[in-house]
Coordinates of N, CA, C and O in Angstrom, one line a residue:
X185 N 138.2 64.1 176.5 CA 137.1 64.3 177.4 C 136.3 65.5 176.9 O 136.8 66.5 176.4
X186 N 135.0 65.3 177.3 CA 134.1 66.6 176.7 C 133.1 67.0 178.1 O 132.6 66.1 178.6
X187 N 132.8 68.4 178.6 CA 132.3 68.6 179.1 C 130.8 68.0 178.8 O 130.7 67.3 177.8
X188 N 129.6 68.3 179.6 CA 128.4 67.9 180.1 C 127.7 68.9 179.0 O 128.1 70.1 178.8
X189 N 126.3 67.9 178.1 CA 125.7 68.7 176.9 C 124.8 70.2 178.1 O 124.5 70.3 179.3
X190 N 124.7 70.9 177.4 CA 123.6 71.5 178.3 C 122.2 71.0 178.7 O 121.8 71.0 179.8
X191 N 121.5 70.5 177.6 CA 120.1 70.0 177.9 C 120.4 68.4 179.1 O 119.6 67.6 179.6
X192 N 121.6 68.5 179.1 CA 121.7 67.3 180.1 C 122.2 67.6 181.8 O 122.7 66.8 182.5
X193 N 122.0 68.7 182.1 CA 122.2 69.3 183.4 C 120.5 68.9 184.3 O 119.4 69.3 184.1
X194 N 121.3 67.8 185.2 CA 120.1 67.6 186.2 C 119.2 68.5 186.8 O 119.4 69.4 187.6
X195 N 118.3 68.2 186.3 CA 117.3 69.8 187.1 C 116.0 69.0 188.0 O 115.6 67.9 187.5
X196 N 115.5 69.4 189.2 CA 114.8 68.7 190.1 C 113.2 68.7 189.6 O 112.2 68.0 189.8
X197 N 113.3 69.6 189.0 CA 112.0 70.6 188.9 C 111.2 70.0 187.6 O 111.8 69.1 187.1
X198 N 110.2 70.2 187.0 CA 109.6 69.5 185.8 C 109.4 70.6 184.3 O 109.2 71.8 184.5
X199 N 109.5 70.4 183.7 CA 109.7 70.7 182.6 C 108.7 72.0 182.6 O 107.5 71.8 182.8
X200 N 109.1 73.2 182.3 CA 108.5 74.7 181.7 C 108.4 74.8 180.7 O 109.3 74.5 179.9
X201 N 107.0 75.3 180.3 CA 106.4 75.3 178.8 C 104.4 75.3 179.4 O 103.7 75.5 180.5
X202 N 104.3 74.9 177.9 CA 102.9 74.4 177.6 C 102.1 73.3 178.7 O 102.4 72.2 179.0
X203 N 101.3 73.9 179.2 CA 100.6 73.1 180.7 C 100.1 71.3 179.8 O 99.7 70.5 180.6
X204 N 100.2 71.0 178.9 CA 100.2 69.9 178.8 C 101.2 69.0 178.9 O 101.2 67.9 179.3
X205 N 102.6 70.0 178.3 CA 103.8 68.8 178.6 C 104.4 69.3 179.7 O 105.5 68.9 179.7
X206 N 104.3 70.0 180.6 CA 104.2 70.1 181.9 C 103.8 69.4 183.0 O 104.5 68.8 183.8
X207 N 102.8 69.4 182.9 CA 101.8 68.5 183.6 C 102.4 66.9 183.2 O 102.4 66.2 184.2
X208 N 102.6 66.5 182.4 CA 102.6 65.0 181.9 C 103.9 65.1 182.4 O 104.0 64.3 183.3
X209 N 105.0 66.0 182.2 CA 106.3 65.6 182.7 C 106.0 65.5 184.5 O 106.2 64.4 185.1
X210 N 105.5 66.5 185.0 CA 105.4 66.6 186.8 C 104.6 65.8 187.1 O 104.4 65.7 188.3
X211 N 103.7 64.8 186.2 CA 103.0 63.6 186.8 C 104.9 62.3 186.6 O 105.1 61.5 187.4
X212 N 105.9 62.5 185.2 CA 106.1 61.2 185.1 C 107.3 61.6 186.0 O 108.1 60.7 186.2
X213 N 107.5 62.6 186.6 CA 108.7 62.9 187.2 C 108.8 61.9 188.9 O 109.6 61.2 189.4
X214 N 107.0 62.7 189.3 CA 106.6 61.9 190.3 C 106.6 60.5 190.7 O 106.7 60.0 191.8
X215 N 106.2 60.0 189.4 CA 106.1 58.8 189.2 C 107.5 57.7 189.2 O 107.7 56.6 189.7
X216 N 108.3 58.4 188.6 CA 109.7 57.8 188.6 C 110.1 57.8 189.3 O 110.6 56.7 189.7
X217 N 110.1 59.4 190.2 CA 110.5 59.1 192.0 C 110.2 58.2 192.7 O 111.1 57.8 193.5
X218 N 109.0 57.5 192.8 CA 108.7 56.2 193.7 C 109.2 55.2 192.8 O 110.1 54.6 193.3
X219 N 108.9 55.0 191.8 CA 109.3 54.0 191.0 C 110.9 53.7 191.8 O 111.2 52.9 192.7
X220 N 111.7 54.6 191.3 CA 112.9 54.5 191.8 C 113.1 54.3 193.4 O 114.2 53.9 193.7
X221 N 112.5 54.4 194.3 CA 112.4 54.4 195.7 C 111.9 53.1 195.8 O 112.5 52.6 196.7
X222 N 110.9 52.3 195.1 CA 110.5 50.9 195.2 C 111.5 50.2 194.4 O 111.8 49.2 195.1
X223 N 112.2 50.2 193.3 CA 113.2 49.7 193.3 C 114.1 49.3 194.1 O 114.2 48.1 194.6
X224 N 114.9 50.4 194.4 CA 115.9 50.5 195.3 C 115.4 49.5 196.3 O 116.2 48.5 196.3
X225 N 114.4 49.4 197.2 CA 113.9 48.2 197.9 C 113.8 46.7 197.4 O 114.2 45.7 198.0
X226 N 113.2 46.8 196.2 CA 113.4 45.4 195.6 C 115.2 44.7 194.9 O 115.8 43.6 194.6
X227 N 115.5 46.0 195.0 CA 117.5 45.2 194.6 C 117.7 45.0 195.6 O 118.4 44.0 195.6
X228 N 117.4 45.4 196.9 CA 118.0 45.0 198.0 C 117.4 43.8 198.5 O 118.0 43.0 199.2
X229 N 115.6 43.6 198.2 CA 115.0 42.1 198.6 C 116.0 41.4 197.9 O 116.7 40.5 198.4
X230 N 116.1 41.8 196.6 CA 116.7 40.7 195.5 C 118.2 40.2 196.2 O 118.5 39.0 196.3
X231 N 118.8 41.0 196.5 CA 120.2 40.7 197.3 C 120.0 39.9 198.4 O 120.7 38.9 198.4
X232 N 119.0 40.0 199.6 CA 118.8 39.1 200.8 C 118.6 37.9 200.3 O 119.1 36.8 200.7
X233 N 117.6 38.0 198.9 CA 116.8 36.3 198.6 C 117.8 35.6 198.3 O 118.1 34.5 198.8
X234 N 118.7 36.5 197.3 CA 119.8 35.5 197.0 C 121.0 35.1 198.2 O 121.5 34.0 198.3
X235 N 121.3 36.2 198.9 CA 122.1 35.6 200.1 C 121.5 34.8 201.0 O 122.3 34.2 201.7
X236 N 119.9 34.4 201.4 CA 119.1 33.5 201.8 C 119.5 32.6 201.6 O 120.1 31.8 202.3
X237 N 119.3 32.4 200.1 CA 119.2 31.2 199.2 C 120.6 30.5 199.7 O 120.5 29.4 200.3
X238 N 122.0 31.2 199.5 CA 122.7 30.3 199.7 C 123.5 30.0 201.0 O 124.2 29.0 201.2
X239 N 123.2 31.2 201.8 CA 123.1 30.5 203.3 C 122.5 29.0 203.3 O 123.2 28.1 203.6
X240 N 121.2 28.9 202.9 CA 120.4 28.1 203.6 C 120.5 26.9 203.1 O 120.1 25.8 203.7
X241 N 121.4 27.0 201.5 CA 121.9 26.1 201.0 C 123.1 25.0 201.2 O 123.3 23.8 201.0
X242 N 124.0 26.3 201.7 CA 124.9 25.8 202.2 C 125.6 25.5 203.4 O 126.6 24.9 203.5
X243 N 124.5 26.1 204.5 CA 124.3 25.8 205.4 C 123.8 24.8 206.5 O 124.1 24.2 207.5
X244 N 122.6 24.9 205.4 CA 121.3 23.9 205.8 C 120.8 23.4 205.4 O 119.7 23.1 205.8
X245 N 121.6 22.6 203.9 CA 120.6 21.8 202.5 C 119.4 22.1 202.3 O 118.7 21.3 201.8
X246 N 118.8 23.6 202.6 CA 117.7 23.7 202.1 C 117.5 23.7 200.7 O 118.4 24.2 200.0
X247 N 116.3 23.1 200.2 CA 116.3 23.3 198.8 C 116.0 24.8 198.6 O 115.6 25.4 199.5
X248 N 116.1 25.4 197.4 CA 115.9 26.8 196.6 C 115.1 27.0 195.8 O 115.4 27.8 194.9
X249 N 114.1 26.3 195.8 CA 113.3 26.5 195.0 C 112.6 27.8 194.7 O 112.4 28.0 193.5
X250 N 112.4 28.3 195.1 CA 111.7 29.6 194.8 C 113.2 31.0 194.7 O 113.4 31.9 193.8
X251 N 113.9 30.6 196.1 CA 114.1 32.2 195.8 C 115.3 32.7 194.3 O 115.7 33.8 194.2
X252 N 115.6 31.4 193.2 CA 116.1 32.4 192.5 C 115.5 33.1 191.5 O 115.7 34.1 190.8
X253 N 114.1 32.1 191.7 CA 113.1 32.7 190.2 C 112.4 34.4 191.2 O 112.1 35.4 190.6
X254 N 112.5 34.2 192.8 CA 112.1 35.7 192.9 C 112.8 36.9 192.7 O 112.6 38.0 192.5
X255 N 114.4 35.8 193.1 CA 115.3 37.5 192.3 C 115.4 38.3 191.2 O 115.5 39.5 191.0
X256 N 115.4 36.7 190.1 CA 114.9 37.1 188.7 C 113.8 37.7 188.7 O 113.7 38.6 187.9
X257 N 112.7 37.6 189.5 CA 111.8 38.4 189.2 C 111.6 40.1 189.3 O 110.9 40.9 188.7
X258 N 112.5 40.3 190.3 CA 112.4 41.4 191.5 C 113.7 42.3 190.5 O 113.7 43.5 190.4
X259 N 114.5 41.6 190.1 CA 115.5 42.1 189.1 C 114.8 43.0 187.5 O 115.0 44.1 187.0
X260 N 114.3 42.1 187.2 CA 113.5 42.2 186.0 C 112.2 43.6 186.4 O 111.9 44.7 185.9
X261 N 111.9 43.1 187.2 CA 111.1 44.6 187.7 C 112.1 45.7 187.7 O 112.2 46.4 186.7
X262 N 112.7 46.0 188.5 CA 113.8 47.3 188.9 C 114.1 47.6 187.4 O 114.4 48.8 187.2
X263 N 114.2 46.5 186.2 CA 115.5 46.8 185.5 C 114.0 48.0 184.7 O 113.8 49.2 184.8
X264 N 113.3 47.1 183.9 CA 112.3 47.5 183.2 C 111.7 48.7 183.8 O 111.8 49.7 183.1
X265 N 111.3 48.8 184.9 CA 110.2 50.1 185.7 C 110.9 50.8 185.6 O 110.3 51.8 185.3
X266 N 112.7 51.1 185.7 CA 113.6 52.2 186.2 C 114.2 52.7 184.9 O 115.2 53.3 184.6
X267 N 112.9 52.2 183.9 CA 114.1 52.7 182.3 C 113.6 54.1 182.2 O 114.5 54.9 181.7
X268 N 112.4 54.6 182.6 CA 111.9 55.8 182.4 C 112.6 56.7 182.7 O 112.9 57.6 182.0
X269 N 113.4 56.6 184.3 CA 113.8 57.5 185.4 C 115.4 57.2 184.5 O 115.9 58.4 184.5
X270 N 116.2 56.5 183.9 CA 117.4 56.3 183.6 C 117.3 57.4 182.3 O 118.3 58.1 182.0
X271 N 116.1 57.3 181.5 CA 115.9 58.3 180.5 C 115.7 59.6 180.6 O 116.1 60.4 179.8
X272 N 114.6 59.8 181.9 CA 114.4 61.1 182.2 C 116.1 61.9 182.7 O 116.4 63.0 182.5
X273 N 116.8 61.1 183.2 CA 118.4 61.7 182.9 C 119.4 61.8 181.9 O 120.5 62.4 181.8
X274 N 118.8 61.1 181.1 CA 119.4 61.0 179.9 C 120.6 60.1 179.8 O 121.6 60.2 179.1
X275 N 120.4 59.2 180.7 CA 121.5 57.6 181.1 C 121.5 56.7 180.2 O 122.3 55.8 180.2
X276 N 120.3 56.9 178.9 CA 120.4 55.9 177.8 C 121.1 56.3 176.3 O 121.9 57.2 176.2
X277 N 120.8 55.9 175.7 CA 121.5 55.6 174.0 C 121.9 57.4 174.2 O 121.4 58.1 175.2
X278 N 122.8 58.1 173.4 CA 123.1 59.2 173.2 C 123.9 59.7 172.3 O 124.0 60.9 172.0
X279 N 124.7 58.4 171.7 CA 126.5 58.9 170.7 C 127.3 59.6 171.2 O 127.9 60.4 170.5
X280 N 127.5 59.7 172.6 CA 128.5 60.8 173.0 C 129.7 61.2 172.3 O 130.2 62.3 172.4
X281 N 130.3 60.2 171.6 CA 131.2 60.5 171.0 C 131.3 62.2 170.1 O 132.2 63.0 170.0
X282 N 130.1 62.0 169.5 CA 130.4 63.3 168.5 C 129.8 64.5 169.2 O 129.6 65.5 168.5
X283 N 129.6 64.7 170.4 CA 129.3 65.9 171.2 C 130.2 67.0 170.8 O 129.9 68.2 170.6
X284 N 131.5 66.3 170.8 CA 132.7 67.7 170.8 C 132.5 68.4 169.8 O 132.4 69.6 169.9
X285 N 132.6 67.8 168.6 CA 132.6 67.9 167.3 C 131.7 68.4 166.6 O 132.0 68.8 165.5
X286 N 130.4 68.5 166.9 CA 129.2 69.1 166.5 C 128.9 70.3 167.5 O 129.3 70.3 168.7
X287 N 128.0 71.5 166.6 CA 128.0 72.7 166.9 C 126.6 72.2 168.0 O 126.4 71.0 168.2
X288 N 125.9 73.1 168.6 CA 124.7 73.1 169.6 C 123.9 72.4 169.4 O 123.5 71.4 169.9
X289 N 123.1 73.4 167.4 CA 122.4 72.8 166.2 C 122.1 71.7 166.4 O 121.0 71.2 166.8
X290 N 123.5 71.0 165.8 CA 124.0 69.3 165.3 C 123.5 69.1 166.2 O 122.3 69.0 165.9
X291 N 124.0 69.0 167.8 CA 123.6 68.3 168.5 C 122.3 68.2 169.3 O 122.0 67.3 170.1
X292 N 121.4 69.4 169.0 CA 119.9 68.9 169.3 C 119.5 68.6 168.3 O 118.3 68.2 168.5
X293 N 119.8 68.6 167.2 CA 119.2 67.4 165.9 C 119.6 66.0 166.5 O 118.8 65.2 166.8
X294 N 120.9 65.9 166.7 CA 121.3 64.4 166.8 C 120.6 63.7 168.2 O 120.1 62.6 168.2
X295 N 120.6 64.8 169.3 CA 119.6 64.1 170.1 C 118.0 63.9 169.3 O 117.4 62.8 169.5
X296 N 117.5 64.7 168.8 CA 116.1 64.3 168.6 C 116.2 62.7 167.9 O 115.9 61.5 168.2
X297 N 117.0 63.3 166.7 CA 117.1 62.1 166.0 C 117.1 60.9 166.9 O 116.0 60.5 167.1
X298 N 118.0 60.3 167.5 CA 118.0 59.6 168.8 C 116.9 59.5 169.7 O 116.4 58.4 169.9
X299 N 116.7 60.1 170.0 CA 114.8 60.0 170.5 C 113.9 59.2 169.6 O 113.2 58.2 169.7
X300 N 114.0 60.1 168.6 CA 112.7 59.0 167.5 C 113.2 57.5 167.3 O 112.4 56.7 167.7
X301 N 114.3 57.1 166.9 CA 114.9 56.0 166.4 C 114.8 55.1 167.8 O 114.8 53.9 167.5
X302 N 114.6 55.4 169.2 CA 114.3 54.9 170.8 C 113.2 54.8 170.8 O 112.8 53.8 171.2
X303 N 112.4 55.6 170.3 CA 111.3 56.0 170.5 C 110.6 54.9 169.7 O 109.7 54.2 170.4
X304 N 110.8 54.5 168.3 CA 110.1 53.8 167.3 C 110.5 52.3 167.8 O 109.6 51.4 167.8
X305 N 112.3 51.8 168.6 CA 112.2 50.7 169.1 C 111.4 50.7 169.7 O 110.3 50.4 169.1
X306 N 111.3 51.0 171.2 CA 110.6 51.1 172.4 C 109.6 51.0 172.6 O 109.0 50.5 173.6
X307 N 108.7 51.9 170.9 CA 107.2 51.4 170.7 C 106.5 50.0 170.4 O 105.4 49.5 170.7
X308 N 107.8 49.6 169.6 CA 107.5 48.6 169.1 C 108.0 47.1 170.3 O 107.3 46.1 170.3
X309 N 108.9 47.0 171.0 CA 109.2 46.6 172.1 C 107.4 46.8 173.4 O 106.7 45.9 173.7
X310 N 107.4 47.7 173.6 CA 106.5 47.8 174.7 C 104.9 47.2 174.0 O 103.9 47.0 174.7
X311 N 104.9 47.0 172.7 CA 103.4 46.9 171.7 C 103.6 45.0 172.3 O 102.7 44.3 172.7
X312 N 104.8 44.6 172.1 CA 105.3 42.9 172.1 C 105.2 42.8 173.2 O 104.4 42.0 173.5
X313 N 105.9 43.4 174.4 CA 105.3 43.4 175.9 C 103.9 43.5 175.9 O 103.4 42.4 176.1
X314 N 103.5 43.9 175.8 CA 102.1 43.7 176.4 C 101.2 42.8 175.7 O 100.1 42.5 176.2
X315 N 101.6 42.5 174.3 CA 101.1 41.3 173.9 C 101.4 40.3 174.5 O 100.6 39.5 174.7
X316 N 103.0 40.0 174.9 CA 103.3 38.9 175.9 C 102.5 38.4 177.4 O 102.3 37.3 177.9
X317 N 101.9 40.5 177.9 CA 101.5 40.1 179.3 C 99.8 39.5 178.8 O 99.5 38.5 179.4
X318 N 99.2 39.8 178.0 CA 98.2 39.0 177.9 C 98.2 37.3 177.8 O 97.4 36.5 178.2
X319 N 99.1 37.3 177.1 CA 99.0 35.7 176.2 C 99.4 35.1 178.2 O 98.5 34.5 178.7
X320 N 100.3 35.3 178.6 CA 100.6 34.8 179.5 C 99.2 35.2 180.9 O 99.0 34.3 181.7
X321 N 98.8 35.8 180.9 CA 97.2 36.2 181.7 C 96.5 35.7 181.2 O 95.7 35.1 182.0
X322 N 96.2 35.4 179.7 CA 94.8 35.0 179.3 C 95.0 33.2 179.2 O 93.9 32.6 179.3
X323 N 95.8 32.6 179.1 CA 96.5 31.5 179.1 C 96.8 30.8 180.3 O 96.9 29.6 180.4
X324 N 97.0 31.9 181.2 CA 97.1 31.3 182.2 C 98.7 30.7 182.9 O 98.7 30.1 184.0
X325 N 99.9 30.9 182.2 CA 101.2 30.4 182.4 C 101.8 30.5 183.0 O 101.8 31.7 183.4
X326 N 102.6 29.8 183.4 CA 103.3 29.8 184.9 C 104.9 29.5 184.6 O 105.3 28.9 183.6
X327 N 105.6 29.9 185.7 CA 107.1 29.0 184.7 C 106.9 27.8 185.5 O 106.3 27.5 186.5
X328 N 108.1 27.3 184.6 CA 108.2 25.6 184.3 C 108.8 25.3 186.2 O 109.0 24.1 186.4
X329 N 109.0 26.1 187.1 CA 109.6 25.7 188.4 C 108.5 25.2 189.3 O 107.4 25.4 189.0
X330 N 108.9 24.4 190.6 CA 108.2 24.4 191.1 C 107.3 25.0 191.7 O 106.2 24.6 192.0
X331 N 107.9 26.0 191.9 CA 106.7 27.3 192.7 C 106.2 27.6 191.6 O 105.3 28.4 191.9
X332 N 106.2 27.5 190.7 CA 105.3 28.0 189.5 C 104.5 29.3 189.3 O 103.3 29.2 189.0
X333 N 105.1 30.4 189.5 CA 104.7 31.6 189.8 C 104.0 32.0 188.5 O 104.6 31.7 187.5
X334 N 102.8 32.8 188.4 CA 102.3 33.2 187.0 C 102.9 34.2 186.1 O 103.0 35.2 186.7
X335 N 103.3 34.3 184.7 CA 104.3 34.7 184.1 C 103.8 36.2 184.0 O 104.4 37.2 183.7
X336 N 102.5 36.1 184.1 CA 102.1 37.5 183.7 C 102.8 38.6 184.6 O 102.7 39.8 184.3
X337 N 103.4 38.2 185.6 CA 103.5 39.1 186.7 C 104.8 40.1 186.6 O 104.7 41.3 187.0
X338 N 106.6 39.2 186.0 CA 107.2 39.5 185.4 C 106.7 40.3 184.1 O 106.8 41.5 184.1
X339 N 106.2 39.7 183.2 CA 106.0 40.3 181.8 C 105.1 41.9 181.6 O 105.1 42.7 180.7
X340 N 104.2 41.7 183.1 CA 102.8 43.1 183.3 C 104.1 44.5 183.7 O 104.1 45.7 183.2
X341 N 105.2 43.8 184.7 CA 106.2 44.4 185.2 C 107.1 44.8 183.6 O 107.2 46.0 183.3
X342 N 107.6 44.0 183.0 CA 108.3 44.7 181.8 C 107.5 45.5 180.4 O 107.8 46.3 179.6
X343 N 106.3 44.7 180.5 CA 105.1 45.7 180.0 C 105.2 47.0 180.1 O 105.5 47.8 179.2
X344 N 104.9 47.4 181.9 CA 104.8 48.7 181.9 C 105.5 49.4 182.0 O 105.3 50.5 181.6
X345 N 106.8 48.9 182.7 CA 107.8 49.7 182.4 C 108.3 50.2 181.0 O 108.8 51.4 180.9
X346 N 108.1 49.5 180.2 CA 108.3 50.0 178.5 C 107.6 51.2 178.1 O 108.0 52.1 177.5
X347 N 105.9 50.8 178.9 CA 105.2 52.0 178.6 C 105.5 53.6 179.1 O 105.4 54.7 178.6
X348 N 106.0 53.1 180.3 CA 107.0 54.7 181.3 C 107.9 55.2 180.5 O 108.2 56.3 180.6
X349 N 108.4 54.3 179.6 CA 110.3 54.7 178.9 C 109.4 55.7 177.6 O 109.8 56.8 177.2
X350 N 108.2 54.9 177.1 CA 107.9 55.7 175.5 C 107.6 56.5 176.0 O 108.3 57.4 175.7
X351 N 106.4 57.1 177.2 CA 105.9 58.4 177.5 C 107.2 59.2 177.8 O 107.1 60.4 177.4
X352 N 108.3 59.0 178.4 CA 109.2 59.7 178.9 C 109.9 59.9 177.6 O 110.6 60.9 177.6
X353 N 110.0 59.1 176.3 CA 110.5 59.5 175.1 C 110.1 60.5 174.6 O 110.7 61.6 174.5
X354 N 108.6 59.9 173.9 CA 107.9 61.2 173.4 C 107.6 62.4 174.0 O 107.2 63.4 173.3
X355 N 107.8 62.5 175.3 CA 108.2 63.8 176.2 C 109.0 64.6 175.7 O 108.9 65.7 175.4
X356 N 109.9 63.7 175.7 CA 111.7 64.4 175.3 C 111.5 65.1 173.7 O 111.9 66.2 173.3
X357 N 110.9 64.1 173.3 CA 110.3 64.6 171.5 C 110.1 66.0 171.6 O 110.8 67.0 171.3
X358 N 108.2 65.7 172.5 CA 107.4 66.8 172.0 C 108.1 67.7 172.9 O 108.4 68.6 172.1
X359 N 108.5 68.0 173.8 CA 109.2 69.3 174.3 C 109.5 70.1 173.8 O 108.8 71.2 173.9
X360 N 110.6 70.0 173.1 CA 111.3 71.6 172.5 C 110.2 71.6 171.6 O 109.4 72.5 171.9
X361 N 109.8 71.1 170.7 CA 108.6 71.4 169.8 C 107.3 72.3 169.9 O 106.8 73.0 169.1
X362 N 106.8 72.0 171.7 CA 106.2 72.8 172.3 C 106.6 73.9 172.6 O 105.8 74.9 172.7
X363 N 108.0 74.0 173.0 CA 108.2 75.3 173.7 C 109.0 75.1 175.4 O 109.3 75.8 176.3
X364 N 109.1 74.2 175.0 CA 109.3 73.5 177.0 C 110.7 73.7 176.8 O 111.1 74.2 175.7
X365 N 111.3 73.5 177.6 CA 112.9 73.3 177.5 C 113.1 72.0 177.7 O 112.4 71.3 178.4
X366 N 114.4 71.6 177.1 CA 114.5 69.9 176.9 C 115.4 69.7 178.1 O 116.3 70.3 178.6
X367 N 114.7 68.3 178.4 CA 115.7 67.5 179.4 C 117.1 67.1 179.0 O 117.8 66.5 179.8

């Protein structure tokens, strides 16, 4: 077992330094806060729809037509929108394994490193999301269910969330580079 890195000690407060990555962190800090607060409400719609669903199913032969495509939907939001706030903690990719074993150095190289290589997916992931949310907006698509909900709505949802995760990346980037202290 290995104790907790230092740059990974939860701190409430937003990043000190340079009033530009300052500012951009205490806008995405804020932002994550609700983010995470409207989540938390939608896992829990997502849990009712589905306990609805099979009450009403099993209950009362209601058909289900809608509520599993809204949980998937409401799921899919929480997961995507909450990647920023899971990152601004540093809950994603990391190699913990070799923490012990590398000196301070090592290991804010190996985090940066890790950032860029997140950073270069994530760009390229969020560039395909939002090419997706168009095609499905400008097209017009719906899924194949009855309720036929428009796809762009899911996809605008994992769109943007992608976009919260790269700003909260290159955050993490440009930080120490600035002068800020790293998350």
């Amino acid at each position: 077992m290995h104790g907790p890195l230092p740059d990974r000690d939860y701190r409430q407060d937003a990043a000190i330094g340079p009033w530009p990555v300052a500012a951009i962190d205490r806008i995405l800090t804020w932002c994550n806060r609700i983010i995470f607060v409207l989540a938390s409400i939608a896992m829990v719609a997502a849990c009712l729809v589905l306990s609805y669903s099979v009450v009403g199913r099993e209950l009362f032969q209601m058909p289900n037509y809608w509520q599993d495509e809204a949980a998937v939907f409401l799921l899919v939001g929480t997961a995507f929108m909450t990647s920023a706030w899971v990152q601004q903690q540093r809950g994603h990719i990391g190699i913990e394994a070799f923490v012990g074993l590398l000196s301070p150095f090592a290991n804010r190289i190996r985090l940066w490193l890790v950032d860029l290589a997140s950073f270069a997916f994530c760009t390229f992931f969020t560039w395909k999301s939002w090419t997706l949310t168009y095609e499905a907006w400008h097209e017009g698509q719906v899924s194949d269910s009855m309720w036929a909900p428009p796809l762009d709505i899911p996809y605008g949802l994992m769109a943007l969330g992608m976009t919260l995760l790269c700003v909260q990346i290159l955050l993490q980037i440009v930080a120490p580079i600035a002068g800020a202290s790293r998350r």
